[in-house]
Amino acid sequence: MIPAAFEYHRPQDMAGVLAVLEEHGDDARVMAGGHSLIPMMKLRMADVPHLIDLQDVGGLSDIEIGDDSIRIGAMVTQAAIIDHDGLASAAPILREAALQIADPQVRYMGTVGGNVANGDPGNDMPGLMQCLDAVFTVVGPDGERDIPARDFYEAAYMTAREDDEVLTRVTIPLPKGGYAYEKQKRKIGDYATAAAAVQIVKEGGTCASAAIAMTNLSDTPVFSETAGAALVGTSVDDAALKAAVAAMLDDIDPTEDNRGPIAFKKHVAGVILRRAIERAWSRA
Amino acid sequence: MSNKMHIKLKVNGKDEEFLAEPRELLIYTLRERLNITGPHIGCETSHCGACTVTIDGKSVKACTMFVAQASGKDITTIEGLGGPDDLHPLQTAFKEHHGLQCGYCTPGMITRAAKLLEENPNPTEDEIRFGMAGNICRCTGYQNIIKSIQAAAAEMNASKEAAE
């Protein structure tokens, strides 16, 4: 497989990245680990006359755990998330999800920034970030701006990031309570048939708050506010689980593909969400 | 469009310099330009792991990296781990424990396994299965690959202890 020819840029700082983006507009794209973009370029489904490799831009690979939030640089790899002890205790759902992404070789290269910025409905981090109410910081010619993960995704590969902007970091409010990232896939390395991210706070045997987001069940990740609301105030009993699953099923919009017909995907989504809620609740 | 770049790599300890188009995939650079044919082209779509090499301490599928990205990096292939007269313990173990049949996946398997054992010198069977999940073998059913990696781990740990 031979991708179309391109001009390769490896700027040493963000100003250099933005300069190339400004000069070439739509013809330029940034690349982090490249494990989404390169396969698309090999298939000639992505045409990138000017490829900007971010590997030499400093300051994008830090993980900082603060008193009330976690900041993860766009170039932090899935492998770095898995290996980070502080993160494993501050936000264990990140590690649980990262371990279910692709395979070891891909996790050494694949980054958080690439995963969330690409806008592929199959990627796991977008739904996870919506569950955690993360904020994405992008930088462009007019400086930085923050975009909530829940407002970021517009359609498959279409996001609120403008073409001349670069996603530089993800900020996550310190998660509270129990968590689970549950994913059904056909094999290692596959995208989800259905995946659910759940974070639940329990107070005295009752669910005080719940956030639920689903992956690969629509052309964007689906943050299901009603599914979370169905659990709040309950003891997360069978009736509450059924109500949450029913609410989630109203919000998703899966399409038929080689992972199965729509009815199957809805069935799997229900099973996966139920498991995720039960596990998150048991940890809350 | 011909836009060749000046590329510098270190492969198995040897410095290499040449001009190449940035779009050249690293696996082709290794096999066709540098004649390092240990890393194989299996699926060429980031799935099978036959092209696995080690780049700056990470296991990487060489079909999913442009040579331009690899410029300046230190690369180890199966050839850098051991040769016919000086087999790496993993190569010996794969030979002794029948960890291969056709052998096509083996260079990638062993290169990945070497990195796995570096990170986790004493892996459980589950850890081996999880750590090797990016490498596909269509012959063995994996059973003997796992045995081989366990045997190599034991051998490497024993010789490390003996050295200390």
CSV table of C-alpha atoms in Angstrom, one decimal:
chain,number,residue,atom,x,y,z
A,1,MET,CA,0.0,0.0,0.0
A,2,ILE,CA,1.4,3.3,-1.1
A,3,PRO,CA,-0.2,6.5,0.1
A,4,ALA,CA,-0.3,9.6,-2.1
A,5,ALA,CA,2.7,11.7,-2.0
A,6,PHE,CA,2.8,14.5,0.6
A,7,GLU,CA,5.1,17.2,2.0
A,8,TYR,CA,6.3,16.2,5.5
A,9,HIS,CA,6.6,18.9,8.2
A,10,ARG,CA,8.1,18.3,11.7
A,11,PRO,CA,7.9,21.6,13.4
A,12,GLN,CA,9.7,22.1,16.7
A,13,ASP,CA,7.0,24.1,18.4
A,14,MET,CA,3.3,25.0,18.2
A,15,ALA,CA,4.0,28.3,16.5
A,16,GLY,CA,5.6,26.3,13.7
A,17,VAL,CA,2.6,23.9,13.5
A,18,LEU,CA,0.1,26.8,13.3
A,19,ALA,CA,2.2,28.5,10.6
A,20,VAL,CA,2.0,25.4,8.4
A,21,LEU,CA,-1.8,25.2,9.0
A,22,GLU,CA,-2.2,28.8,8.2
A,23,GLU,CA,-0.2,28.5,5.0
A,24,HIS,CA,-1.9,25.4,3.7
A,25,GLY,CA,-5.4,25.5,5.2
A,26,ASP,CA,-7.4,22.4,4.4
A,27,ASP,CA,-4.4,20.8,2.6
A,28,ALA,CA,-2.6,20.3,5.9
A,29,ARG,CA,-3.3,17.9,8.8
A,30,VAL,CA,-1.6,17.3,12.1
A,31,MET,CA,-0.6,13.8,13.1
A,32,ALA,CA,0.1,12.5,16.6
A,33,GLY,CA,0.7,8.8,16.7
A,34,GLY,CA,-0.7,8.3,13.2
A,35,HIS,CA,-2.5,5.0,13.9
A,36,SER,CA,-5.8,6.4,12.7
A,37,LEU,CA,-4.5,8.7,10.0
A,38,ILE,CA,-1.8,6.5,8.4
A,39,PRO,CA,-4.2,3.6,7.6
A,40,MET,CA,-6.6,6.1,6.0
A,41,MET,CA,-3.8,7.6,4.0
A,42,LYS,CA,-2.6,4.1,2.9
A,43,LEU,CA,-6.2,3.3,1.7
A,44,ARG,CA,-6.2,6.7,0.0
A,45,MET,CA,-9.3,7.6,1.9
A,46,ALA,CA,-7.5,10.5,3.4
A,47,ASP,CA,-5.7,13.0,1.2
A,48,VAL,CA,-3.1,15.0,3.1
A,49,PRO,CA,-0.9,17.1,0.9
A,50,HIS,CA,0.9,18.5,3.9
A,51,LEU,CA,1.4,16.2,6.9
A,52,ILE,CA,2.4,17.9,10.2
A,53,ASP,CA,4.1,15.5,12.6
A,54,LEU,CA,3.7,16.7,16.2
A,55,GLN,CA,6.3,14.5,17.7
A,56,ASP,CA,8.9,17.2,18.2
A,57,VAL,CA,6.5,19.8,19.7
A,58,GLY,CA,7.2,19.9,23.4
A,59,GLY,CA,4.8,20.1,26.3
A,60,LEU,CA,2.1,17.8,24.8
A,61,SER,CA,3.1,14.6,26.7
A,62,ASP,CA,2.5,15.6,30.3
A,63,ILE,CA,0.0,14.1,32.7
A,64,GLU,CA,-0.8,16.5,35.6
A,65,ILE,CA,-3.0,15.5,38.5
A,66,GLY,CA,-4.3,18.5,40.4
A,67,ASP,CA,-6.6,18.9,43.4
A,68,ASP,CA,-9.7,19.0,41.3
A,69,SER,CA,-8.8,18.1,37.8
A,70,ILE,CA,-6.5,16.0,35.6
A,71,ARG,CA,-4.7,17.5,32.6
A,72,ILE,CA,-3.5,15.1,29.9
A,73,GLY,CA,-1.5,16.4,27.0
A,74,ALA,CA,-2.6,15.5,23.5
A,75,MET,CA,0.5,13.4,22.8
A,76,VAL,CA,0.1,11.2,25.8
A,77,THR,CA,-0.1,7.6,24.5
A,78,GLN,CA,-2.5,4.9,25.6
A,79,ALA,CA,0.5,3.0,26.9
A,80,ALA,CA,1.5,6.0,29.0
A,81,ILE,CA,-2.0,6.2,30.5
A,82,ILE,CA,-1.8,2.5,31.4
A,83,ASP,CA,1.6,2.9,33.0
A,84,HIS,CA,0.8,6.0,35.1
A,85,ASP,CA,0.3,5.1,38.7
A,86,GLY,CA,-1.1,8.4,39.7
A,87,LEU,CA,-3.7,8.2,37.0
A,88,ALA,CA,-4.6,4.7,38.0
A,89,SER,CA,-5.7,5.9,41.4
A,90,ALA,CA,-7.1,9.3,40.4
A,91,ALA,CA,-9.1,8.2,37.4
A,92,PRO,CA,-9.0,4.4,37.1
A,93,ILE,CA,-11.6,4.4,34.3
A,94,LEU,CA,-9.0,5.8,32.0
A,95,ARG,CA,-6.7,2.8,32.5
A,96,GLU,CA,-9.6,0.4,32.2
A,97,ALA,CA,-10.6,1.9,28.9
A,98,ALA,CA,-7.1,2.2,27.5
A,99,LEU,CA,-6.4,-1.4,28.1
A,100,GLN,CA,-9.3,-2.3,25.8
A,101,ILE,CA,-8.1,-0.1,23.0
A,102,ALA,CA,-6.3,-1.9,20.1
A,103,ASP,CA,-3.2,-4.0,20.9
A,104,PRO,CA,0.1,-3.3,22.6
A,105,GLN,CA,2.0,-2.1,19.5
A,106,VAL,CA,-0.8,0.4,18.7
A,107,ARG,CA,-1.1,1.6,22.3
A,108,TYR,CA,2.6,2.6,22.3
A,109,MET,CA,1.8,5.0,19.4
A,110,GLY,CA,-1.8,5.9,19.7
A,111,THR,CA,-2.5,9.1,21.6
A,112,VAL,CA,-5.3,10.5,23.6
A,113,GLY,CA,-5.3,13.7,21.5
A,114,GLY,CA,-5.5,11.7,18.2
A,115,ASN,CA,-8.2,9.4,19.6
A,116,VAL,CA,-10.5,12.3,20.7
A,117,ALA,CA,-9.8,14.8,17.9
A,118,ASN,CA,-10.2,12.3,15.0
A,119,GLY,CA,-13.9,12.1,15.4
A,120,ASP,CA,-14.1,8.4,14.5
A,121,PRO,CA,-17.3,7.0,16.1
A,122,GLY,CA,-15.4,3.8,16.8
A,123,ASN,CA,-12.8,5.4,19.0
A,124,ASP,CA,-13.2,4.8,22.7
A,125,MET,CA,-11.9,8.0,24.3
A,126,PRO,CA,-14.6,10.4,23.0
A,127,GLY,CA,-17.4,8.6,24.8
A,128,LEU,CA,-15.2,8.2,27.8
A,129,MET,CA,-14.4,11.9,27.9
A,130,GLN,CA,-18.1,12.7,27.5
A,131,CYS,CA,-18.9,10.5,30.5
A,132,LEU,CA,-16.2,12.3,32.5
A,133,ASP,CA,-17.3,15.7,31.3
A,134,ALA,CA,-13.9,16.5,30.0
A,135,VAL,CA,-12.9,19.7,28.3
A,136,PHE,CA,-10.7,19.8,25.2
A,137,THR,CA,-8.4,22.7,24.7
A,138,VAL,CA,-7.6,23.7,21.1
A,139,VAL,CA,-5.1,26.3,20.0
A,140,GLY,CA,-5.4,28.3,16.8
A,141,PRO,CA,-4.3,31.6,15.2
A,142,ASP,CA,-6.5,33.5,17.8
A,143,GLY,CA,-5.2,31.6,20.8
A,144,GLU,CA,-6.6,28.9,23.0
A,145,ARG,CA,-10.2,28.0,23.5
A,146,ASP,CA,-11.9,25.3,25.5
A,147,ILE,CA,-14.7,23.0,24.1
A,148,PRO,CA,-16.6,20.6,26.3
A,149,ALA,CA,-16.4,17.0,25.1
A,150,ARG,CA,-20.1,16.8,25.2
A,151,ASP,CA,-20.4,19.6,22.6
A,152,PHE,CA,-17.4,18.6,20.5
A,153,TYR,CA,-18.8,15.9,18.2
A,154,GLU,CA,-21.0,16.9,15.3
A,155,ALA,CA,-21.0,13.9,13.0
A,156,ALA,CA,-18.5,11.2,12.0
A,157,TYR,CA,-15.1,12.9,11.6
A,158,MET,CA,-16.8,16.3,12.1
A,159,THR,CA,-16.0,18.1,15.3
A,160,ALA,CA,-16.1,21.6,16.7
A,161,ARG,CA,-12.4,22.0,16.1
A,162,GLU,CA,-11.7,24.3,13.2
A,163,ASP,CA,-9.2,23.2,10.4
A,164,ASP,CA,-6.6,25.7,11.6
A,165,GLU,CA,-6.8,24.6,15.3
A,166,VAL,CA,-4.8,21.9,17.1
A,167,LEU,CA,-6.1,20.0,20.1
A,168,THR,CA,-3.5,20.3,22.7
A,169,ARG,CA,-4.9,18.8,25.9
A,170,VAL,CA,-7.8,17.2,27.7
A,171,THR,CA,-8.9,18.4,31.2
A,172,ILE,CA,-11.0,16.1,33.3
A,173,PRO,CA,-12.7,17.0,36.6
A,174,LEU,CA,-11.4,14.5,39.1
A,175,PRO,CA,-13.9,11.6,38.8
A,176,LYS,CA,-15.9,10.6,41.9
A,177,GLY,CA,-17.4,7.3,42.9
A,178,GLY,CA,-17.6,4.0,41.0
A,179,TYR,CA,-16.6,3.5,37.4
A,180,ALA,CA,-16.6,1.0,34.6
A,181,TYR,CA,-15.6,0.9,31.0
A,182,GLU,CA,-17.3,-2.1,29.4
A,183,LYS,CA,-16.7,-3.0,25.7
A,184,GLN,CA,-17.9,-5.7,23.5
A,185,LYS,CA,-15.6,-6.4,20.5
A,186,ARG,CA,-15.2,-9.2,18.0
A,187,LYS,CA,-11.5,-9.6,18.6
A,188,ILE,CA,-8.5,-7.8,20.0
A,189,GLY,CA,-7.9,-4.7,18.0
A,190,ASP,CA,-11.4,-4.3,16.8
A,191,TYR,CA,-13.6,-1.3,17.4
A,192,ALA,CA,-16.5,-1.8,19.8
A,193,THR,CA,-19.8,-3.4,18.7
A,194,ALA,CA,-21.0,-1.5,21.7
A,195,ALA,CA,-19.1,0.1,24.6
A,196,ALA,CA,-20.3,2.0,27.7
A,197,ALA,CA,-18.6,4.4,30.1
A,198,VAL,CA,-20.2,4.8,33.5
A,199,GLN,CA,-19.3,6.9,36.5
A,200,ILE,CA,-21.6,6.7,39.5
A,201,VAL,CA,-21.7,8.4,42.9
A,202,LYS,CA,-23.4,6.6,45.7
A,203,GLU,CA,-24.6,8.3,48.9
A,204,GLY,CA,-26.1,6.1,51.7
A,205,GLY,CA,-27.2,3.3,49.3
A,206,THR,CA,-28.8,5.7,46.8
A,207,CYS,CA,-27.4,6.9,43.5
A,208,ALA,CA,-26.6,10.6,43.9
A,209,SER,CA,-25.3,11.1,40.3
A,210,ALA,CA,-24.6,9.1,37.2
A,211,ALA,CA,-22.9,9.8,33.9
A,212,ILE,CA,-23.3,7.4,31.0
A,213,ALA,CA,-21.8,7.6,27.5
A,214,MET,CA,-21.9,5.0,24.7
A,215,THR,CA,-19.4,4.3,21.9
A,216,ASN,CA,-19.9,3.2,18.3
A,217,LEU,CA,-23.6,3.2,18.4
A,218,SER,CA,-24.2,6.4,16.4
A,219,ASP,CA,-22.1,8.7,14.1
A,220,THR,CA,-20.9,10.4,17.3
A,221,PRO,CA,-20.4,9.2,20.8
A,222,VAL,CA,-23.7,9.3,22.7
A,223,PHE,CA,-23.8,11.0,26.2
A,224,SER,CA,-27.2,9.8,27.5
A,225,GLU,CA,-28.3,12.3,30.1
A,226,THR,CA,-31.7,10.5,30.5
A,227,ALA,CA,-30.0,7.1,31.1
A,228,GLY,CA,-27.9,8.7,33.9
A,229,ALA,CA,-31.0,10.5,35.3
A,230,ALA,CA,-32.9,7.2,35.4
A,231,LEU,CA,-30.5,5.9,38.0
A,232,VAL,CA,-30.4,9.0,40.3
A,233,GLY,CA,-32.4,8.6,43.5
A,234,THR,CA,-32.7,4.9,43.1
A,235,SER,CA,-30.9,2.0,44.7
A,236,VAL,CA,-29.8,0.9,41.2
A,237,ASP,CA,-32.2,-2.0,41.4
A,238,ASP,CA,-33.5,-4.0,38.5
A,239,ALA,CA,-36.2,-1.5,37.7
A,240,ALA,CA,-33.7,1.3,37.6
A,241,LEU,CA,-31.3,-0.7,35.4
A,242,LYS,CA,-34.1,-1.4,33.0
A,243,ALA,CA,-35.1,2.3,32.9
A,244,ALA,CA,-31.5,3.4,32.3
A,245,VAL,CA,-31.1,0.9,29.4
A,246,ALA,CA,-34.4,1.9,27.9
A,247,ALA,CA,-33.4,5.6,28.0
A,248,MET,CA,-30.0,4.8,26.5
A,249,LEU,CA,-31.7,2.8,23.7
A,250,ASP,CA,-33.8,5.9,22.8
A,251,ASP,CA,-30.6,8.0,22.4
A,252,ILE,CA,-28.5,5.7,20.3
A,253,ASP,CA,-28.8,5.3,16.5
A,254,PRO,CA,-26.7,2.3,15.3
A,255,THR,CA,-26.4,1.3,11.7
A,256,GLU,CA,-26.0,-2.1,10.3
A,257,ASP,CA,-22.4,-3.1,9.3
A,258,ASN,CA,-20.1,-6.1,9.6
A,259,ARG,CA,-20.5,-6.1,13.4
A,260,GLY,CA,-24.2,-7.0,13.0
A,261,PRO,CA,-27.7,-5.7,12.2
A,262,ILE,CA,-29.3,-2.9,14.2
A,263,ALA,CA,-31.4,-5.2,16.4
A,264,PHE,CA,-28.2,-7.0,17.5
A,265,LYS,CA,-26.3,-3.8,18.2
A,266,LYS,CA,-29.2,-2.6,20.4
A,267,HIS,CA,-29.3,-5.9,22.2
A,268,VAL,CA,-25.5,-5.7,22.8
A,269,ALA,CA,-25.7,-2.1,23.9
A,270,GLY,CA,-28.3,-3.0,26.5
A,271,VAL,CA,-26.2,-5.9,27.8
A,272,ILE,CA,-23.0,-3.9,27.9
A,273,LEU,CA,-24.6,-0.9,29.7
A,274,ARG,CA,-26.3,-3.1,32.3
A,275,ARG,CA,-22.9,-4.8,33.0
A,276,ALA,CA,-21.1,-1.4,33.2
A,277,ILE,CA,-23.7,0.1,35.6
A,278,GLU,CA,-23.6,-3.0,37.8
A,279,ARG,CA,-19.8,-2.9,38.0
A,280,ALA,CA,-19.6,0.8,38.5
A,281,TRP,CA,-22.2,0.6,41.3
A,282,SER,CA,-20.3,-2.3,43.0
A,283,ARG,CA,-17.2,0.0,43.1
A,284,ALA,CA,-19.1,3.1,44.2
B,1,MET,CA,5.6,15.0,-6.9
B,2,SER,CA,9.1,14.0,-5.9
B,3,ASN,CA,10.1,15.5,-2.6
B,4,LYS,CA,12.8,13.3,-1.2
B,5,MET,CA,14.0,13.9,2.3
B,6,HIS,CA,17.3,13.3,3.9
B,7,ILE,CA,16.7,10.5,6.4
B,8,LYS,CA,19.0,9.3,9.2
B,9,LEU,CA,18.3,6.1,11.1
B,10,LYS,CA,20.1,3.8,13.3
B,11,VAL,CA,19.2,0.2,12.6
B,12,ASN,CA,20.6,-2.6,14.7
B,13,GLY,CA,23.4,-0.3,15.8
B,14,LYS,CA,24.4,0.8,12.4
B,15,ASP,CA,23.9,4.3,11.1
B,16,GLU,CA,22.0,4.6,7.8
B,17,GLU,CA,21.6,7.8,5.7
B,18,PHE,CA,19.7,8.1,2.5
B,19,LEU,CA,17.2,10.1,0.5
B,20,ALA,CA,13.6,8.9,0.5
B,21,GLU,CA,10.1,10.1,-0.1
B,22,PRO,CA,8.4,10.8,3.3
B,23,ARG,CA,5.5,8.5,2.3
B,24,GLU,CA,7.7,5.5,2.2
B,25,LEU,CA,6.5,3.1,4.9
B,26,LEU,CA,9.2,2.0,7.3
B,27,ILE,CA,8.7,-1.7,6.5
B,28,TYR,CA,9.6,-1.0,2.9
B,29,THR,CA,12.6,1.0,3.9
B,30,LEU,CA,13.9,-1.9,6.0
B,31,ARG,CA,13.2,-4.7,3.6
B,32,GLU,CA,13.8,-3.1,0.2
B,33,ARG,CA,16.2,-0.3,0.8
B,34,LEU,CA,18.3,-1.7,3.7
B,35,ASN,CA,17.8,-5.4,2.8
B,36,ILE,CA,16.8,-6.2,6.4
B,37,THR,CA,14.2,-8.8,5.6
B,38,GLY,CA,13.5,-10.2,9.0
B,39,PRO,CA,10.4,-8.0,9.6
B,40,HIS,CA,7.7,-9.3,7.3
B,41,ILE,CA,4.8,-7.8,5.5
B,42,GLY,CA,1.7,-9.8,6.6
B,43,CYS,CA,-1.5,-7.8,6.5
B,44,GLU,CA,0.0,-4.4,5.9
B,45,THR,CA,-3.0,-2.9,7.7
B,46,SER,CA,-1.7,-2.7,11.4
B,47,HIS,CA,-3.3,-5.9,12.5
B,48,CYS,CA,-1.0,-8.9,12.2
B,49,GLY,CA,2.2,-7.7,13.8
B,50,ALA,CA,4.6,-9.6,11.4
B,51,CYS,CA,6.4,-6.3,10.8
B,52,THR,CA,7.0,-5.5,14.5
B,53,VAL,CA,10.2,-3.8,15.2
B,54,THR,CA,11.5,-1.9,18.3
B,55,ILE,CA,11.8,1.9,17.9
B,56,ASP,CA,13.2,3.9,20.8
B,57,GLY,CA,12.0,1.2,23.2
B,58,LYS,CA,8.5,0.7,21.9
B,59,SER,CA,7.2,-2.2,19.9
B,60,VAL,CA,5.9,-0.7,16.6
B,61,LYS,CA,4.3,-2.1,13.5
B,62,ALA,CA,6.6,-0.9,10.8
B,63,CYS,CA,3.8,-0.9,8.2
B,64,THR,CA,2.2,2.0,10.1
B,65,MET,CA,5.0,4.4,10.3
B,66,PHE,CA,6.4,6.7,7.5
B,67,VAL,CA,10.1,6.7,7.1
B,68,ALA,CA,10.0,10.4,7.7
B,69,GLN,CA,8.6,9.9,11.2
B,70,ALA,CA,11.3,7.3,12.0
B,71,SER,CA,14.1,9.7,11.0
B,72,GLY,CA,16.5,10.2,13.9
B,73,LYS,CA,15.3,7.0,15.7
B,74,ASP,CA,17.0,3.9,16.9
B,75,ILE,CA,15.5,0.7,15.4
B,76,THR,CA,16.0,-2.9,16.4
B,77,THR,CA,14.7,-5.7,14.2
B,78,ILE,CA,15.0,-9.5,14.7
B,79,GLU,CA,18.4,-9.3,13.1
B,80,GLY,CA,19.6,-7.1,16.0
B,81,LEU,CA,18.5,-9.6,18.6
B,82,GLY,CA,20.5,-12.6,17.5
B,83,GLY,CA,22.1,-14.4,14.6
B,84,PRO,CA,22.4,-18.0,13.4
B,85,ASP,CA,25.6,-18.5,15.5
B,86,ASP,CA,24.4,-16.4,18.4
B,87,LEU,CA,20.7,-17.0,19.0
B,88,HIS,CA,18.7,-14.9,21.4
B,89,PRO,CA,17.2,-17.0,24.2
B,90,LEU,CA,13.8,-16.4,22.7
B,91,GLN,CA,15.0,-17.7,19.3
B,92,THR,CA,16.4,-20.8,21.0
B,93,ALA,CA,13.2,-21.3,23.0
B,94,PHE,CA,11.0,-21.0,19.9
B,95,LYS,CA,13.2,-23.6,18.2
B,96,GLU,CA,13.1,-26.0,21.1
B,97,HIS,CA,9.5,-25.6,22.0
B,98,HIS,CA,8.1,-25.7,18.5
B,99,GLY,CA,6.9,-22.1,18.8
B,100,LEU,CA,6.6,-21.8,15.0
B,101,GLN,CA,5.4,-23.8,12.1
B,102,CYS,CA,5.7,-21.8,8.8
B,103,GLY,CA,7.7,-19.1,10.6
B,104,TYR,CA,6.2,-16.1,8.9
B,105,CYS,CA,5.0,-14.4,12.0
B,106,THR,CA,8.1,-15.4,14.1
B,107,PRO,CA,10.4,-12.4,13.6
B,108,GLY,CA,7.5,-10.1,14.7
B,109,MET,CA,6.6,-12.5,17.5
B,110,ILE,CA,10.1,-12.7,18.9
B,111,THR,CA,10.8,-8.9,18.6
B,112,ARG,CA,7.6,-8.2,20.4
B,113,ALA,CA,8.2,-10.9,23.0
B,114,ALA,CA,11.7,-9.5,23.7
B,115,LYS,CA,10.2,-6.1,24.5
B,116,LEU,CA,7.5,-7.8,26.7
B,117,LEU,CA,10.1,-9.7,28.7
B,118,GLU,CA,12.1,-6.5,29.1
B,119,GLU,CA,9.0,-4.8,30.6
B,120,ASN,CA,7.9,-7.8,32.5
B,121,PRO,CA,10.6,-10.4,33.0
B,122,ASN,CA,8.3,-13.0,34.6
B,123,PRO,CA,4.9,-12.8,32.9
B,124,THR,CA,2.0,-15.1,33.7
B,125,GLU,CA,0.3,-16.9,30.8
B,126,ASP,CA,-2.5,-14.3,30.8
B,127,GLU,CA,0.1,-11.5,30.7
B,128,ILE,CA,1.8,-13.1,27.8
B,129,ARG,CA,-1.5,-13.6,25.9
B,130,PHE,CA,-2.4,-9.9,26.5
B,131,GLY,CA,1.1,-8.6,25.8
B,132,MET,CA,1.3,-10.6,22.5
B,133,ALA,CA,-2.2,-9.7,21.4
B,134,GLY,CA,-0.9,-7.5,18.5
B,135,ASN,CA,0.8,-10.5,16.8
B,136,ILE,CA,-1.2,-13.1,14.9
B,137,CYS,CA,-0.1,-16.6,14.2
B,138,ARG,CA,-2.2,-18.7,11.8
B,139,CYS,CA,-0.3,-22.0,12.4
B,140,THR,CA,0.4,-22.8,16.0
B,141,GLY,CA,-2.7,-22.0,17.9
B,142,TYR,CA,-0.4,-19.9,20.2
B,143,GLN,CA,0.1,-22.7,22.7
B,144,ASN,CA,3.7,-23.3,21.9
B,145,ILE,CA,4.4,-19.7,21.4
B,146,ILE,CA,3.4,-19.1,25.0
B,147,LYS,CA,5.5,-22.1,26.2
B,148,SER,CA,8.5,-20.7,24.2
B,149,ILE,CA,8.2,-17.3,25.8
B,150,GLN,CA,7.8,-18.8,29.3
B,151,ALA,CA,10.9,-21.0,28.7
B,152,ALA,CA,12.9,-18.0,27.4
B,153,ALA,CA,11.8,-15.9,30.4
B,154,ALA,CA,13.0,-18.7,32.8
B,155,GLU,CA,16.3,-19.0,30.9
B,156,MET,CA,16.9,-15.3,30.8
B,157,ASN,CA,16.1,-14.9,34.5
B,158,ALA,CA,18.4,-17.8,35.4
B,159,SER,CA,21.3,-16.4,33.5
B,160,LYS,CA,20.7,-13.0,35.0
B,161,GLU,CA,20.8,-14.5,38.5
B,162,ALA,CA,23.9,-16.4,37.6
B,163,ALA,CA,25.6,-13.2,36.4
B,164,GLU,CA,24.8,-11.5,39.7
